[in-house]
Amino acid sequence: MDKGVLATALGSPAPFGQSQFAFMRGNAFEAKVKADGGAELLRLLHERLGGGAEAPAGDAATPDLSAAGPEGRAARTALALREATAAGGWALLDHPMLALEVAGSPAYLEPDAVVVHPDGRWTVVEIKSFPMIDASADPSKVGAAARQAAVYVLALERVAAVTEGAEVGHRVLLVCPKDFSNLPTASVVDVRKQRAVTRRQLTRLTRVEDIAAGLPEGTTFDPACPPEELDAAVAAVPPAYAPECLAACELAFHCRARSRAEGAVETLGRSVRGELGGLTTVAGVLAAAAGKEGDPADPTVAALRRAAALRAEALESAEALRAGTPGSAAVRHAEAGAPEGAAACR
């Protein structure tokens, strides 16, 4: 079921998406990078990750990866990777199809490119349209690209495990426009950390079969169902909303509305949620800060109460300064640091 269709049926359509202009610009840049059999892409890769291998001299293999359906394309990609590794030369796989098991179900992934080195190393290539200015790009965008590439690395490792002489590189090539031009430049990104985090997250995912088994009998996500029935069906699957979902999930606005209605602290971000320990609602956090609930021995509760006391003290001092209360501690401190005669001129 397409989540965008489901979100629209629930009355919370996702109003985001890549603009047509940005989409066309990205496609044009990728075509430029891959022109002439990927000559420029392979030049950039050899310049940064070539090692001791000779530079590709326009004779790199570019296997045909077309096949019926994603499963067929994934099988064709795996065969092309094995053949290219056995051949011992450079090979450029344009938009290969990779398969990765996610929560017990296959997920099909399509990186921009994968390059096979003469020594059997496989390198993921990500082509992005955001610029590198003075050899540096937006850290948040680079981080997102690294997380995306790490998933491709994990999927490639499944194929490499059954391919003699193959090894998946943990450094990926990120290709972007240079400065404000349309000329490509590249940077190497180490994705070992992102790979480890993604692998750990994948092992913790609940299998789709287990989620389905826990749903009430007769549950359906058919968009043609009445809104109240569809809403109840979606509510039967506990959401794991975080603000980051807004950039990637069509159901994010629906889940955000539910989280806000429940006062869940996840709406403030995963980092905040992690720091609040056993406090799961905004109301509970405020009550703990006010001293109405919570164990004073709990470090989280103690920190909240200390923060609340500091906030109250700061507000009191600010109010005293605004009102000019005679004799107030805040005014005395202010006057003590003022030039002579300044207090009399107040």
XYZ file of C-alpha atoms in Angstrom:
346
model
C 0.000 0.000 0.000
C 1.352 3.405 -0.988
C 1.696 5.535 2.155
C 0.912 8.708 0.212
C -2.470 7.309 -0.850
C -3.129 6.166 2.714
C -2.199 9.582 4.143
C -4.549 11.314 1.705
C -7.388 8.949 2.634
C -6.759 9.753 6.316
C -7.023 13.477 5.586
C -3.348 14.240 6.248
C -1.698 14.413 2.819
C 1.994 15.151 2.811
C 2.458 18.580 1.179
C 6.135 18.042 0.497
C 8.065 16.643 -2.394
C 10.931 17.508 -4.679
C 10.166 20.319 -7.078
C 10.082 19.518 -10.779
C 12.893 22.004 -11.364
C 15.105 20.347 -8.736
C 14.282 16.926 -10.157
C 15.236 17.998 -13.696
C 18.407 19.708 -12.468
C 19.449 16.576 -10.586
C 18.831 14.363 -13.605
C 20.783 16.705 -15.887
C 23.758 16.753 -13.513
C 23.755 12.957 -13.167
C 23.642 12.572 -16.964
C 26.638 14.918 -17.250
C 28.606 12.900 -14.698
C 27.857 9.604 -16.470
C 28.364 10.850 -20.040
C 30.822 9.085 -22.363
C 30.532 5.798 -20.528
C 31.102 7.430 -17.149
C 34.551 8.716 -18.104
C 34.406 11.712 -15.737
C 32.945 9.667 -12.906
C 35.668 7.027 -13.248
C 38.335 9.736 -13.420
C 37.107 11.246 -10.156
C 36.913 7.827 -8.516
C 40.412 6.812 -9.614
C 41.765 10.166 -8.456
C 40.409 9.636 -4.932
C 40.055 5.879 -4.509
C 42.073 4.328 -7.311
C 44.827 2.980 -5.095
C 47.560 1.322 -7.116
C 45.358 0.384 -10.077
C 45.899 1.926 -13.479
C 43.414 4.593 -14.491
C 40.543 3.394 -16.684
C 41.341 4.361 -20.266
C 37.833 4.457 -21.668
C 37.567 0.677 -21.728
C 35.571 0.192 -18.539
C 32.754 -2.330 -18.856
C 29.188 -1.001 -18.620
C 27.005 -4.125 -18.399
C 23.344 -4.071 -19.368
C 21.274 -4.505 -16.195
C 17.806 -4.556 -17.729
C 15.471 -7.358 -16.626
C 11.820 -7.923 -15.793
C 10.756 -6.540 -12.418
C 12.888 -5.563 -9.422
C 13.625 -9.187 -8.498
C 14.888 -9.888 -12.020
C 16.988 -6.718 -12.046
C 18.504 -7.602 -8.664
C 19.478 -11.051 -9.987
C 20.940 -9.496 -13.153
C 22.926 -7.003 -11.055
C 24.352 -9.780 -8.887
C 25.430 -11.681 -12.012
C 27.021 -8.552 -13.515
C 28.968 -7.909 -10.298
C 30.309 -11.466 -10.272
C 31.279 -11.316 -13.949
C 32.997 -7.933 -13.571
C 34.943 -9.132 -10.518
C 36.094 -12.273 -12.336
C 37.179 -10.199 -15.355
C 39.606 -8.192 -13.209
C 39.015 -4.805 -14.838
C 37.097 -1.605 -14.278
C 33.306 -1.811 -14.558
C 30.584 0.778 -14.056
C 27.113 -0.428 -13.103
C 24.594 2.345 -13.805
C 21.575 2.237 -11.476
C 22.000 -1.368 -10.326
C 19.218 -3.025 -8.337
C 20.101 -4.415 -4.914
C 18.010 -6.444 -2.482
C 18.094 -6.189 1.307
C 15.929 -7.962 3.844
C 14.088 -5.495 6.069
C 11.915 -6.891 8.866
C 11.638 -10.201 7.052
C 10.610 -8.761 3.688
C 12.801 -7.920 0.673
C 13.432 -4.237 -0.024
C 14.818 -3.252 -3.417
C 17.359 -0.441 -3.576
C 18.777 1.480 -6.532
C 22.053 3.363 -5.970
C 23.207 5.856 -8.588
C 26.159 3.669 -9.505
C 28.508 0.956 -8.300
C 32.080 0.730 -9.603
C 34.031 -2.542 -9.652
C 37.806 -2.053 -9.275
C 40.390 -4.319 -10.919
C 41.306 -5.708 -7.471
C 37.725 -6.839 -6.841
C 36.703 -3.923 -4.639
C 33.181 -2.522 -5.082
C 32.539 1.180 -4.457
C 29.152 2.841 -4.070
C 28.769 6.168 -5.904
C 26.195 8.727 -4.831
C 25.492 11.660 -7.155
C 23.805 14.648 -5.517
C 22.823 18.052 -6.877
C 23.731 20.082 -3.763
C 27.019 21.975 -4.237
C 30.446 21.530 -2.702
C 31.719 25.016 -2.000
C 35.464 25.229 -1.356
C 35.498 21.396 -1.175
C 32.901 21.406 1.598
C 29.161 20.645 1.469
C 26.233 21.053 3.866
C 26.995 18.614 6.733
C 23.349 17.610 7.153
C 23.047 16.735 3.470
C 26.329 14.853 3.475
C 25.162 12.954 6.552
C 21.911 11.983 4.845
C 23.831 10.815 1.772
C 26.172 8.777 3.989
C 23.248 7.036 5.705
C 21.702 6.278 2.327
C 24.969 4.903 0.969
C 25.460 2.760 4.081
C 22.259 0.876 3.239
C 23.610 0.201 -0.252
C 26.862 -1.075 1.246
C 24.946 -3.530 3.432
C 22.990 -4.783 0.423
C 26.183 -5.184 -1.629
C 27.811 -7.165 1.162
C 25.189 -9.885 0.717
C 26.280 -10.353 -2.896
C 29.996 -10.023 -2.098
C 29.705 -12.786 0.491
C 29.015 -15.305 -2.309
C 31.382 -13.760 -4.870
C 34.993 -14.957 -4.900
C 37.527 -12.172 -4.656
C 34.954 -9.446 -3.974
C 35.112 -6.848 -1.219
C 32.761 -3.939 -0.564
C 34.563 -0.683 0.208
C 33.472 1.184 3.325
C 34.381 4.495 1.664
C 31.879 5.793 -0.875
C 32.303 8.450 -3.545
C 30.030 11.482 -3.238
C 29.835 13.476 -6.484
C 28.392 17.007 -6.422
C 28.547 20.244 -8.458
C 31.682 22.266 -7.780
C 31.016 25.641 -6.151
C 28.261 27.365 -8.158
C 28.976 25.648 -11.462
C 27.658 22.473 -13.034
C 31.123 20.904 -13.116
C 31.362 17.700 -11.058
C 33.697 17.289 -8.124
C 33.924 14.474 -5.615
C 34.628 13.690 -2.003
C 35.233 10.417 -0.181
C 32.881 9.636 2.714
C 33.627 6.878 5.234
C 30.338 5.154 6.101
C 31.532 2.580 8.645
C 29.707 4.287 11.490
C 26.459 4.665 9.518
C 26.756 1.062 8.332
C 27.105 -0.230 11.902
C 24.159 1.845 13.123
C 21.962 0.725 10.213
C 22.869 -2.929 10.717
C 22.001 -2.670 14.417
C 18.690 -0.974 13.628
C 17.776 -3.630 11.070
C 18.325 -6.425 13.591
C 15.954 -4.710 16.026
C 13.083 -4.266 13.584
C 9.943 -6.267 14.254
C 9.154 -8.663 11.436
C 6.169 -7.782 9.258
C 4.607 -11.165 10.011
C 4.776 -10.484 13.767
C 3.190 -7.049 13.335
C 0.402 -8.522 11.192
C -0.208 -11.296 13.732
C -0.782 -8.709 16.461
C -3.450 -6.787 14.523
C -7.147 -7.307 15.241
C -8.797 -9.808 12.936
C -10.211 -8.208 9.808
C -7.911 -5.151 9.922
C -7.545 -3.587 6.498
C -5.711 -0.555 5.132
C -7.893 -0.185 2.075
C -8.177 3.589 1.298
C -11.785 2.968 0.218
C -12.747 2.204 3.835
C -14.606 4.849 5.881
C -12.142 7.330 7.452
C -12.928 6.282 11.021
C -12.314 2.608 10.185
C -9.092 3.420 8.376
C -7.921 5.600 11.259
C -8.554 2.761 13.722
C -6.596 0.373 11.511
C -3.582 2.703 11.366
C -3.798 3.309 15.118
C -3.481 -0.459 15.668
C 0.162 -0.180 14.505
C 2.065 1.840 17.145
C 3.849 4.762 15.429
C 7.458 5.724 16.135
C 7.157 9.378 15.142
C 10.062 11.813 15.245
C 10.473 15.201 13.493
C 12.942 13.562 11.104
C 10.026 11.582 9.650
C 8.667 14.750 8.030
C 11.416 14.625 5.411
C 10.860 11.036 4.357
C 7.473 9.549 5.261
C 4.112 10.421 3.726
C 2.319 9.397 6.941
C 4.460 11.716 9.098
C 1.802 14.442 9.385
C -0.816 11.940 10.505
C 1.532 10.406 13.091
C 2.589 13.865 14.284
C -1.018 14.857 14.905
C -1.573 11.698 16.965
C 1.662 12.189 18.923
C 0.765 15.792 19.713
C -2.728 14.783 20.802
C -1.186 12.237 23.174
C 1.431 14.733 24.395
C 4.277 12.380 23.479
C 7.788 13.744 23.988
C 8.859 12.188 20.668
C 7.398 15.253 18.967
C 10.339 17.220 20.404
C 12.927 14.980 18.740
C 14.757 11.730 19.389
C 17.584 13.425 21.284
C 15.123 15.002 23.732
C 13.316 11.687 24.093
C 16.584 9.956 24.906
C 17.450 12.460 27.641
C 14.085 12.209 29.402
C 14.399 8.567 30.400
C 11.115 7.146 31.704
C 9.175 10.388 31.185
C 7.153 9.799 28.023
C 4.662 12.691 27.958
C 5.063 16.461 27.963
C 2.553 16.701 30.839
C 4.641 14.257 32.852
C 7.807 16.261 32.178
C 6.170 19.527 33.314
C 4.755 17.858 36.426
C 8.180 16.465 37.315
C 9.790 19.882 36.794
C 7.167 21.492 39.042
C 7.772 18.936 41.792
C 4.290 17.431 41.527
C 5.403 14.035 40.250
C 8.544 11.948 39.916
C 11.205 10.552 42.197
C 13.584 13.293 43.410
C 16.380 10.722 43.370
C 15.926 10.235 39.633
C 18.723 12.222 37.898
C 16.334 13.255 35.084
C 13.746 14.561 37.560
C 16.440 16.341 39.587
C 17.812 18.000 36.440
C 14.340 19.145 35.398
C 13.643 20.669 38.807
C 16.998 22.436 38.819
C 16.285 23.811 35.342
C 12.826 24.963 36.460
C 14.321 26.727 39.488
C 16.924 28.496 37.342
C 14.225 29.562 34.883
C 12.050 30.949 37.695
C 15.013 32.822 39.142
C 15.894 34.310 35.745
C 12.305 35.407 35.120
C 12.102 36.979 38.572
C 15.332 38.904 38.006
C 14.180 40.087 34.600
C 10.844 41.243 35.986
C 12.583 43.085 38.798
C 14.849 44.870 36.342
C 11.894 45.907 34.201
C 9.928 47.153 37.198
C 12.975 48.775 38.824
C 12.092 47.325 42.218
C 14.146 49.231 44.877
C 16.462 47.015 46.828
C 15.973 43.979 44.624
C 19.031 41.799 44.207
C 18.923 42.161 40.440
C 18.794 45.969 40.609
C 21.619 46.085 43.164
C 23.786 43.958 40.898
C 22.944 46.143 37.918
C 23.667 49.349 39.809
C 26.909 48.007 41.205
C 28.237 47.597 37.696
C 26.921 50.936 36.412
C 29.034 54.129 36.115
C 28.961 56.525 39.074
C 25.819 58.635 39.086
C 23.975 56.312 36.713
C 21.709 55.016 39.481
C 20.689 58.548 40.423
C 19.688 59.262 36.855
C 17.321 56.340 36.752
